[in-house]
XYZ file of C-alpha atoms in Angstrom:
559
model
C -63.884 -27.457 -39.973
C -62.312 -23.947 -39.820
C -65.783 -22.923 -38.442
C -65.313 -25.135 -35.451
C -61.739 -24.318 -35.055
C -62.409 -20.681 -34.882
C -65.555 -21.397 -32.305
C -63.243 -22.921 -30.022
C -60.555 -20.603 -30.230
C -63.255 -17.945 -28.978
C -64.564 -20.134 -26.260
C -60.885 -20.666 -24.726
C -59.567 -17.019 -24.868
C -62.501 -15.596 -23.607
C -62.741 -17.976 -21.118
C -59.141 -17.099 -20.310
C -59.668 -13.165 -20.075
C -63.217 -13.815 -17.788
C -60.737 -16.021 -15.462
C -57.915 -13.777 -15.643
C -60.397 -10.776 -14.858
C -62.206 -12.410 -12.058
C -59.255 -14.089 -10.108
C -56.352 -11.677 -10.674
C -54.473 -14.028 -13.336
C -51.147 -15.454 -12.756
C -48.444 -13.069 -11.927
C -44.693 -14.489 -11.029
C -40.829 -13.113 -10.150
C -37.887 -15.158 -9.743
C -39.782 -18.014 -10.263
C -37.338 -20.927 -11.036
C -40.239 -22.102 -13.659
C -42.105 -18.881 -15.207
C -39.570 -16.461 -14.239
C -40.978 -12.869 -13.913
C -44.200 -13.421 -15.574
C -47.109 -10.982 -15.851
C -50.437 -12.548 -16.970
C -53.009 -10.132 -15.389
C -54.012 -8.212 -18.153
C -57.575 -9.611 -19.702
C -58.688 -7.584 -22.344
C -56.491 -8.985 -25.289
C -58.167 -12.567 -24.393
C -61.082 -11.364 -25.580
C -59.459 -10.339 -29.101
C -61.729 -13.265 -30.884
C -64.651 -12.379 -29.714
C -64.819 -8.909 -29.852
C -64.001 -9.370 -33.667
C -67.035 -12.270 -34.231
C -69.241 -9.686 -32.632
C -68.368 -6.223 -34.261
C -67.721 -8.159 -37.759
C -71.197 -10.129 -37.294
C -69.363 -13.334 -37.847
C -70.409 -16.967 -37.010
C -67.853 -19.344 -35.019
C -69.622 -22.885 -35.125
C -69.429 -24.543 -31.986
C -69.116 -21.430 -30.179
C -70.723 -21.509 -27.142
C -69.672 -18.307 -25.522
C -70.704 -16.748 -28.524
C -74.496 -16.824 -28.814
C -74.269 -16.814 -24.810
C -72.790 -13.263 -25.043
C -75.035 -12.280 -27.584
C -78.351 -13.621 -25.505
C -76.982 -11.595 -22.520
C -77.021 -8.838 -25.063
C -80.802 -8.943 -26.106
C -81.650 -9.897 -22.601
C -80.193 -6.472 -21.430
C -81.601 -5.012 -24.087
C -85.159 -6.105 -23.411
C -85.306 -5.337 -19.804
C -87.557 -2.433 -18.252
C -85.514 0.467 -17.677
C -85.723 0.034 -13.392
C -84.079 -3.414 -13.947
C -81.408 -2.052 -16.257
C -80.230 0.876 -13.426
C -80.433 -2.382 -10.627
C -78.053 -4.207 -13.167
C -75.726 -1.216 -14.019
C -75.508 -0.461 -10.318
C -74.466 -3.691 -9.844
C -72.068 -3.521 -12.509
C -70.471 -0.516 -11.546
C -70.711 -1.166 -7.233
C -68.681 -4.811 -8.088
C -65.746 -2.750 -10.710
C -65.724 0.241 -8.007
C -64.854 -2.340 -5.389
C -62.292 -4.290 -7.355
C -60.699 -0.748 -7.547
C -61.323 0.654 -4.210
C -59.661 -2.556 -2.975
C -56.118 -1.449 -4.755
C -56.722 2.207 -3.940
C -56.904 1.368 -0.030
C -54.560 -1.548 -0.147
C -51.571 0.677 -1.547
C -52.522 3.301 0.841
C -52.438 1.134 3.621
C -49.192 -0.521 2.242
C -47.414 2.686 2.034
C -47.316 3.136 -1.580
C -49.098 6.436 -1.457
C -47.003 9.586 -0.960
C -46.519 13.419 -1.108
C -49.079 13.987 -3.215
C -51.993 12.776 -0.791
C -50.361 13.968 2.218
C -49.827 17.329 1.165
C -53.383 17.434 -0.344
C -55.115 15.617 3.183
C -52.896 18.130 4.839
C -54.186 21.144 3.121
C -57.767 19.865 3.486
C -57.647 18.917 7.106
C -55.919 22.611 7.175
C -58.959 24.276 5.547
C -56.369 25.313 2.225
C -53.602 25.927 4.639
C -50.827 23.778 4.446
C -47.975 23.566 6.954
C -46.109 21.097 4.173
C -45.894 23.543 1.188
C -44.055 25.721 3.846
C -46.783 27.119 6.107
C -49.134 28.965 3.752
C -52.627 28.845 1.784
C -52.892 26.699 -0.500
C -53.240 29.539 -3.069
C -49.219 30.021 -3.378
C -48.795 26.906 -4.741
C -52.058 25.820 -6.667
C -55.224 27.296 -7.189
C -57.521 24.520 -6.218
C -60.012 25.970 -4.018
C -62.704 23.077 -4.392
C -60.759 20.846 -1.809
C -62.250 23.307 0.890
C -65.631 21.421 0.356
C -64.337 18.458 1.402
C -62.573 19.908 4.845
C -65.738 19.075 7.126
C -64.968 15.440 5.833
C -61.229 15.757 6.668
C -61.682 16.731 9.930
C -64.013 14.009 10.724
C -62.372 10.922 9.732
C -58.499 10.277 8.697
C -57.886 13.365 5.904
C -56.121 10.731 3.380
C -58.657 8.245 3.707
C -61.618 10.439 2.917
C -59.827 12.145 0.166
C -58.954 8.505 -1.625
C -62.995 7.618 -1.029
C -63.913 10.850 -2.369
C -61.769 10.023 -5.564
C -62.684 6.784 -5.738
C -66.709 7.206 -5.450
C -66.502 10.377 -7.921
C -64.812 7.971 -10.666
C -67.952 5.696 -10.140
C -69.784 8.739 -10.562
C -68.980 9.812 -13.422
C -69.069 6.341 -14.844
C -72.757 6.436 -14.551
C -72.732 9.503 -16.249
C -71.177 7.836 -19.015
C -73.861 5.532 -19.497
C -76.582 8.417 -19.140
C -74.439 10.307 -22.498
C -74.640 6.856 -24.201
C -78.195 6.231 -23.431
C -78.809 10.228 -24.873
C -76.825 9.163 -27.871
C -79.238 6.393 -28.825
C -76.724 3.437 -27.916
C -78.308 0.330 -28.071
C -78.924 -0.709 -24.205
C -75.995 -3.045 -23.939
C -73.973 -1.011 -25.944
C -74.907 1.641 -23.343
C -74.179 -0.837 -20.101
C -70.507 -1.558 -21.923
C -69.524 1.869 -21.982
C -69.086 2.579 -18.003
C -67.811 -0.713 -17.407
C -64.632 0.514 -19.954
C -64.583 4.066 -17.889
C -63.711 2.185 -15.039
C -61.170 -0.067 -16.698
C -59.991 1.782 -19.477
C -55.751 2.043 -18.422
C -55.577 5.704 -18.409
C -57.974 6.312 -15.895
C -57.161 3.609 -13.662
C -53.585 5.316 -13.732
C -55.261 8.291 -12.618
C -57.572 7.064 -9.997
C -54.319 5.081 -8.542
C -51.774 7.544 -8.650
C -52.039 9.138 -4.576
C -54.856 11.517 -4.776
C -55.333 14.655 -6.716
C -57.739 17.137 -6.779
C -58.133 17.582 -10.683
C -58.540 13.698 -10.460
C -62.374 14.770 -9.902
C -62.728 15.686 -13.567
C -63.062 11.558 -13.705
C -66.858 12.491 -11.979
C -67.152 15.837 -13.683
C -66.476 15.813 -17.170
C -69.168 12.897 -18.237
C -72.097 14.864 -16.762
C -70.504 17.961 -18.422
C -70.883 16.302 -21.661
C -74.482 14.904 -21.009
C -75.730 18.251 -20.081
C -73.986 19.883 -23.534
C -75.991 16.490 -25.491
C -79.186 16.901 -23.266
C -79.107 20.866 -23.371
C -79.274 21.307 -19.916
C -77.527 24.838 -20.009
C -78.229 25.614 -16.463
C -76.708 22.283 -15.488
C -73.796 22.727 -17.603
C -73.029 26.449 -16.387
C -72.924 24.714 -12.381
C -71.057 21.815 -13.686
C -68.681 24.307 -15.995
C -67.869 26.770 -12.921
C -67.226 23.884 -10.478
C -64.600 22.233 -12.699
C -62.500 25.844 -12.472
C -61.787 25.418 -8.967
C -60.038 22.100 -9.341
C -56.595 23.598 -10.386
C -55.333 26.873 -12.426
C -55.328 24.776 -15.748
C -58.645 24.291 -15.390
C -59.874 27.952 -16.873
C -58.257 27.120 -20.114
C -59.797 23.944 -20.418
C -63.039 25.790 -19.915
C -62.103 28.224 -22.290
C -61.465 25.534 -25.155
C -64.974 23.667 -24.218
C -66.401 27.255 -24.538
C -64.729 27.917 -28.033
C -66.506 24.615 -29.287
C -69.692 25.458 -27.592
C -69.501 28.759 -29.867
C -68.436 27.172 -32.775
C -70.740 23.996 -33.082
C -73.962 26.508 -31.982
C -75.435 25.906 -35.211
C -78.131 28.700 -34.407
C -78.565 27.544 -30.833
C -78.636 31.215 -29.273
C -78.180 28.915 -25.488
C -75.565 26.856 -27.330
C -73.468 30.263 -28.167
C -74.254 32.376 -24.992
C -72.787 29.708 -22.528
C -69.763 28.972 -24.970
C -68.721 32.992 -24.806
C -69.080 33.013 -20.898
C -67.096 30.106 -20.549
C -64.443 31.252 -23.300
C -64.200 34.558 -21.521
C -64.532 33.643 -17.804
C -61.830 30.957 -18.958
C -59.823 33.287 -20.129
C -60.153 35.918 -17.208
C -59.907 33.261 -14.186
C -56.897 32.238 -15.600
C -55.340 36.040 -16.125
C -56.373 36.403 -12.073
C -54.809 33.584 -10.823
C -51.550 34.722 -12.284
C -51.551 38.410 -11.880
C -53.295 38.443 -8.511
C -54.110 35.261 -6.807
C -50.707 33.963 -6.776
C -48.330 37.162 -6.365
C -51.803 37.651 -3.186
C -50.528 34.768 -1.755
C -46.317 34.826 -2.876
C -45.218 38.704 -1.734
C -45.687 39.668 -4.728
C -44.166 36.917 -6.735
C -46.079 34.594 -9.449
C -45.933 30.872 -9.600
C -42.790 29.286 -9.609
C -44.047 26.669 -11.729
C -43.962 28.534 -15.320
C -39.690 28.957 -14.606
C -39.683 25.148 -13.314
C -41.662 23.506 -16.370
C -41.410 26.448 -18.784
C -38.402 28.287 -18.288
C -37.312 27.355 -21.773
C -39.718 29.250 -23.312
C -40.411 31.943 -20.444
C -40.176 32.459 -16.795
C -43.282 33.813 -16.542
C -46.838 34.437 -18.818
C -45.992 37.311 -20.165
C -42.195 36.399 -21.693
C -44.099 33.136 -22.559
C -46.587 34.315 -24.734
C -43.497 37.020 -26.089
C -41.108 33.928 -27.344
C -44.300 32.006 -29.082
C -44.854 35.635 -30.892
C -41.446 36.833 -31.658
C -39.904 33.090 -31.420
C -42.326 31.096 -33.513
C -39.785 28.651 -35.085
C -38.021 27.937 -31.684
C -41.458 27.646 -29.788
C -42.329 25.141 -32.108
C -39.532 23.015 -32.264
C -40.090 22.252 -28.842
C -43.838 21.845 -29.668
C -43.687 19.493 -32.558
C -40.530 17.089 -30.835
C -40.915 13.794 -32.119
C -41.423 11.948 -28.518
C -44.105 14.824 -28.088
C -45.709 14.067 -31.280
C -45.858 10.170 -29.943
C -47.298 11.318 -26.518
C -50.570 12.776 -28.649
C -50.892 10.059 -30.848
C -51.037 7.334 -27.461
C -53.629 9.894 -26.360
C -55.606 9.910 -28.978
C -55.206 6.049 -30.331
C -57.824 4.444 -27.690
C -60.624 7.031 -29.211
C -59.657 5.720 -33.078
C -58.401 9.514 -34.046
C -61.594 10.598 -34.122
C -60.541 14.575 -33.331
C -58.564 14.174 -36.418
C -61.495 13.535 -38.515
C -63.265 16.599 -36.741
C -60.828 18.955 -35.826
C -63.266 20.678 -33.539
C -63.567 18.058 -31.106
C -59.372 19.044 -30.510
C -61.008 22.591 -29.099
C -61.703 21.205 -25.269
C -58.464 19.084 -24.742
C -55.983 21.332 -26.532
C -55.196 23.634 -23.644
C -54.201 20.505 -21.268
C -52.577 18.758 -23.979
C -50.529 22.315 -24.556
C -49.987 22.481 -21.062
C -48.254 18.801 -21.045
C -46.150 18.835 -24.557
C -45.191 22.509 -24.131
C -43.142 21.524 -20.824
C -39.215 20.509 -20.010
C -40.597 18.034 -17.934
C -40.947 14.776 -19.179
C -43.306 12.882 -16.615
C -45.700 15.664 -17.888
C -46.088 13.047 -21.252
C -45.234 9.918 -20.082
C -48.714 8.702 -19.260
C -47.747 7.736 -15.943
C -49.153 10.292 -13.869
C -52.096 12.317 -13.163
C -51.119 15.011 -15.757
C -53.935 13.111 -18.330
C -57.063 13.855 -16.072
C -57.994 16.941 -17.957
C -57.714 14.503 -21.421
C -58.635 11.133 -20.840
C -61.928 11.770 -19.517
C -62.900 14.427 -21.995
C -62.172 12.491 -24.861
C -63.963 9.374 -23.976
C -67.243 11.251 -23.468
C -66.558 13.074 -26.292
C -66.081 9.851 -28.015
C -69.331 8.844 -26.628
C -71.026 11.498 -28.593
C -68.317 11.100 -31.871
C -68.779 7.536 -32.689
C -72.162 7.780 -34.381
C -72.964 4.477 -36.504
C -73.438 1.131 -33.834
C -70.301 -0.149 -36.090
C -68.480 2.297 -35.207
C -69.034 2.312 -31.239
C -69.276 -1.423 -31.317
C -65.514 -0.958 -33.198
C -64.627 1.584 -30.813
C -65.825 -0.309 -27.687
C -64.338 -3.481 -28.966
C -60.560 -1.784 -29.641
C -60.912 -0.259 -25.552
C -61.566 -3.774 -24.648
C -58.744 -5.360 -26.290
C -55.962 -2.832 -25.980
C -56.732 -0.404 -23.613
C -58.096 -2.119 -20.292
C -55.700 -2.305 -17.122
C -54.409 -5.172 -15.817
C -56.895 -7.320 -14.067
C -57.615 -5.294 -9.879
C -57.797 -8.008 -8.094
C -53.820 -9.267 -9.762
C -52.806 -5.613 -9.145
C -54.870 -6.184 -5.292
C -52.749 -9.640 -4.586
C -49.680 -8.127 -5.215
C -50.707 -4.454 -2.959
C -51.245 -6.808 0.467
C -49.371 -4.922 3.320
C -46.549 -6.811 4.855
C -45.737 -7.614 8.009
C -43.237 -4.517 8.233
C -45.926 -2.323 7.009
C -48.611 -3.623 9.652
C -46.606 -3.092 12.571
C -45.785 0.073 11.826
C -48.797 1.496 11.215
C -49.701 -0.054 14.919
C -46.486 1.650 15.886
C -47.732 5.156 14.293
C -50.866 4.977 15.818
C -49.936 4.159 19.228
C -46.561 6.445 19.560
C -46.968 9.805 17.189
C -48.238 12.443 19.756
C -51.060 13.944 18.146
C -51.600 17.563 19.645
C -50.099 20.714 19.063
C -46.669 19.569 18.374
C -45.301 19.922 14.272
C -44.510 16.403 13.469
C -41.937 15.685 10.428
C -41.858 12.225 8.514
C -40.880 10.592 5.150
C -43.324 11.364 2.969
C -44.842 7.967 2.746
C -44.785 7.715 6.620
C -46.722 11.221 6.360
C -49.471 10.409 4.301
C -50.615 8.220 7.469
C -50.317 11.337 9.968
C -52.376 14.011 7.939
C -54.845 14.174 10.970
C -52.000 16.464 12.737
C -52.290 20.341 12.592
C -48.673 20.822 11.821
C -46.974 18.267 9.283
C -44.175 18.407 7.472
C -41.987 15.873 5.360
C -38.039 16.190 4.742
C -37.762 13.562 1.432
C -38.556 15.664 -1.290
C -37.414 18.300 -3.684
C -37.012 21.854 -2.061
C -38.121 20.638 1.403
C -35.370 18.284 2.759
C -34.794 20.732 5.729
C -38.625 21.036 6.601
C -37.457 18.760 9.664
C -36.348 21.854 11.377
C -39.819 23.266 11.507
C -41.121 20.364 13.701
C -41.168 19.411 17.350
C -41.346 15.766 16.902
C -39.522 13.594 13.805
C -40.192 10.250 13.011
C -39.031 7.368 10.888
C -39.205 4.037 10.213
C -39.222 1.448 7.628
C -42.082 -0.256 5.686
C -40.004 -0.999 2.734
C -36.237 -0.360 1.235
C -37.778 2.561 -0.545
C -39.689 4.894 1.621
C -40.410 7.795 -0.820
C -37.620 10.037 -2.733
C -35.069 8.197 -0.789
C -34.180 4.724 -0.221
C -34.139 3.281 3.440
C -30.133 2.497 3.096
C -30.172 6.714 1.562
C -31.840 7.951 4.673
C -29.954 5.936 7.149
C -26.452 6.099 6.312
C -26.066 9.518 4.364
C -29.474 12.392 5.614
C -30.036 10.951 9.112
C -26.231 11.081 10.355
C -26.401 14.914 9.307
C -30.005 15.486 11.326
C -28.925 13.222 14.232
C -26.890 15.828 16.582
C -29.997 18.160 16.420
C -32.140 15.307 17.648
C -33.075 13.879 20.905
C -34.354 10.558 20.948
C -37.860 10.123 22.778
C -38.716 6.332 21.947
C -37.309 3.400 20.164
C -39.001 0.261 19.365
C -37.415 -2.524 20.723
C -38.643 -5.189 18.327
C -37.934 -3.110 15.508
C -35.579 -0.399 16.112
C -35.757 1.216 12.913
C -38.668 2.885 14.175
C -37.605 5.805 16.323
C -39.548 9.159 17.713
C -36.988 11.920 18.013
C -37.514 15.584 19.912
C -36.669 18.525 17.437
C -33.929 20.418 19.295
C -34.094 24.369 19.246
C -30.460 24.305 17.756
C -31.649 22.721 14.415
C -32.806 25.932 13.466
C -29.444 26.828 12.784
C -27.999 23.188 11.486
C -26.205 23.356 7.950
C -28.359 21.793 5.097
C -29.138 18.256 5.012
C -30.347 17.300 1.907
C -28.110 14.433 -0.542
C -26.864 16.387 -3.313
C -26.935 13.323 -5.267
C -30.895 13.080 -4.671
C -31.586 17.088 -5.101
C -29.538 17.240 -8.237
C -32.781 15.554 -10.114
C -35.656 17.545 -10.406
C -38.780 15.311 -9.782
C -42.430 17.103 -10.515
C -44.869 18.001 -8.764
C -48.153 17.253 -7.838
């Protein structure tokens, strides 16, 4: 009886989570009969399952049951051309679902500063009018994006850039299932893991979040890993020096992956020889980009970032690394907070605490996990962001390689399932659909934004759809709310009530009154007539500041 019970209770949840995960699920607000309900999230569905399967249990009467586990041995017994055709599949159909949101928020105006200011740089060969008219290099070392300029010039910067990020993640995804099939998974075992790269929730927030050049460690890091379990050395030294060019963490992380390489040698002369170059050319890139890349590229100055996310501790590298030595009980105090200590636990609870168990496997993440606890800023650890794409990817692969007993990666696989998948794409998808507002004015963009040699200033959500211009600025933002004066041509209009750092009712009533005697009006839509093209006048130059205090006075990251 209890047999049967339990066999049906694993036919109707998993049934559930494969409807919820193939239609988008049920998602409500205001509704005068489910209220603001959220039932697009299918991995917990698949809770009884997942625990018949890892456990080896029998549900009588289960028919999803010994279905799942035919599809299992089928997989398993297939030639290894048929299994690629099937993975392909696997991961073209999840890459979609995703793409689909990635595109749909773009084209819905949800995407913002950060992908304009990086399809701006690229389509500006690393020089970027919106960081204030210089290379790239004064802000962020991230000289990678300059491979992908011949793209941006091509087609729509922003566009590309979201494909690029997109099509990497599916990239490394299949590396994911080459570092499984290394590691002696059993075939289906092996097809699972890629499928949970692509929906496990961290990476999805990264993949989603605008676009962001360090997001590319989603493609990089797997094959890093594979080439460190299949001894490809010369592979791994390519892969190894590409990944410093995607930002100026990046050397450290290198650095870290290089102390492990050293210390889990085990004899392997190879092993040891790459981990010391990477260790030291970790070490050394970093040291460059803030002693001479950045004051190169700042008159002299280093990066303003150490005094705006670790001023606490130092304004610079040098009076950084003085409070850890001559501070060490005040360094750590903001190391060891409690709501930091929470942050690495969430980042380590998908992968089972397996670093704990072999500390080692801490040396490749512990630089960008540094980098985020060790900061004033708290988006830097609330998993929201991109700040995780230096951590989440490592420690899956590594994971890959950790979990060593088919319990345990059938345990581990099972608990990413249940707890750790995003919500359902094609839920997040129905919800993305561009309104009416949002249609026309991208129709209104395209046909009245000049697009020559005139500087053009917009919102920052309106910009992300004009990165094709030479000149581009934005005027919503932290430190650049008077960029407007640098442009010829301003533009604004609404797509929803909030169009960036500001809401519409912000920009209307309290920023736009301040701009407006500096402004000529060129063209005004007369079915909406929110969306306006103004002429820059020379006087602006000298107009007071515009910004809202009340806006400035919080400081909100950076890409």
């Amino acid at each position: 009886m209890f047999g049967r019970i339990a066999g049906t209770i694993v036919d109707l949840s998993s049934l559930v989570g494969l409807f919820i995960l193939c239609t988008g699920g049920l998602r409500t607000r205001h509704s005068p009969v489910f209220g603001d309900l959220n039932l697009t999230a299918f991995g917990p569905f698949f809770l009884p399952l997942a625990l018949c399967l890892v456990f080896g249990r029998v549900a009588a009467g289960s028919r999803v049951l010994p279905m799942v586990r035919r599809l299992a041995e089928t997989f398993d017994n297939l030639a290894a051309p048929s299994r690629v055709r099937w993975l392909a599949v696997t991961i073209g159909v999840a890459l979609a679902a995703h793409a689909t949101v990635v595109f749909l928020r773009y084209f819905s105006f949800q995407a913002a500063m950060d992908l304009a200011i990086y399809a701006n740089a690229c389509h500006g060969a690393l020089y970027s009018t919106m960081k204030g008219d210089v290379w790239l290099f004064a802000d962020h070392f991230e000289p990678l994006l300059l491979l992908f300029t011949p793209l941006c010039r091509a087609f729509s910067p922003a566009v590309s850039l979201l494909a690029v990020q997109t099509l990497g993640w599916g990239l490394g995804a299949v590396g994911i299932y080459a570092l499984a099939c290394r590691q002696g998974y059993r075939a289906s075992a092996a097809w699972l893991c890629p499928i949970l790269y692509l929906n496990f929730t961290g990476h999805v927030t990264i993949a989603y979040y605008d676009f962001h050049l360090l997001a590319l460690t989603l493609a990089l890091v797997p094959w890093i890993w594979w080439a460190i379990a299949s001894q490809h050395y010369t592979w791994l030294v390519v892969l190894g020096l590409t990944y410093v060019g995607l930002k100026e963490s990046a050397p450290l992380s290198l650095a870290g992956l290089g102390a492990y390489l050293v210390l889990t040698a085990k004899g392997e002369s190879k092993r040891r020889n790459v981990g010391i170059a990477f260790a030291l050319v970790g070490v050394t890139v970093f040291v460059l980009i803030m002693k001479v890349v950045y004051p190169a590229f700042r008159s002299g100055e280093g990066t303003m970032y150490f005094a705006k996310y670790y001023g606490h501790l130092g304004k610079d590298l040098p009076e950084f690394l003085t409070t850890a030595v001559t501070r060490p009980v005040y360094f750590a105090y903001h190391l060891l907070k409690p709501k930091k200590l929470w942050y690495v636990g969430g980042l380590l609870l998908p992968f089972l605490f397996f670093p704990l168990r072999n500390p080692l496997y801490l040396l490749p993440v512990l630089p960008a996990i540094l980098v985020n606890v060790l900061s004033n800023n708290p988006s830097l650890i609330s998993a929201n962001y991109h700040y995780e794409a230096e951590i989440f990817p490592v420690l899956f692969a590594m994971a890959v390689i950790a979990m060593k007993s088919a319990r345990m990666q059938a345990l581990w696989l099972a608990v990413l399932l249940i707890g750790f998948t995003s919500s359902s794409a094609l839920g997040i998808a129905r919800w993305t659909v561009p309104t009416h507002a949002q249609r026309q004015l991208s129709k209104l963009l395209d046909a009245h934004v000049p697009n020559d040699h005139r500087a053009v200033a917009a919102p920052q959500r309106i910009a992300a759809h004009l990165t094709n211009r030479d000149k581009l600025y934005m005027f919503d933002y932290w430190l650049m709310e008077d960029d407007w004066k640098r442009a010829d041509i301003l533009v604004v209009g609404f797509h929803a009530p909030s169009i960036g750092w500001y809401s519409w009712k912000t920009l209307e009533s309290r920023k736009l009154p301040k701009m407006l005697p500096y402004l000529k009006e060129l063209y005004r839509d007369s079915a909406d007539p929110r969306f306006r093209i103004y002429e820059v006048l020379p006087s602006a130059k000298t107009a007071p500041p515009t910004g809202d205090p009340r806006a400035s006075a919080a400081d909100p990251g950076d890409e």
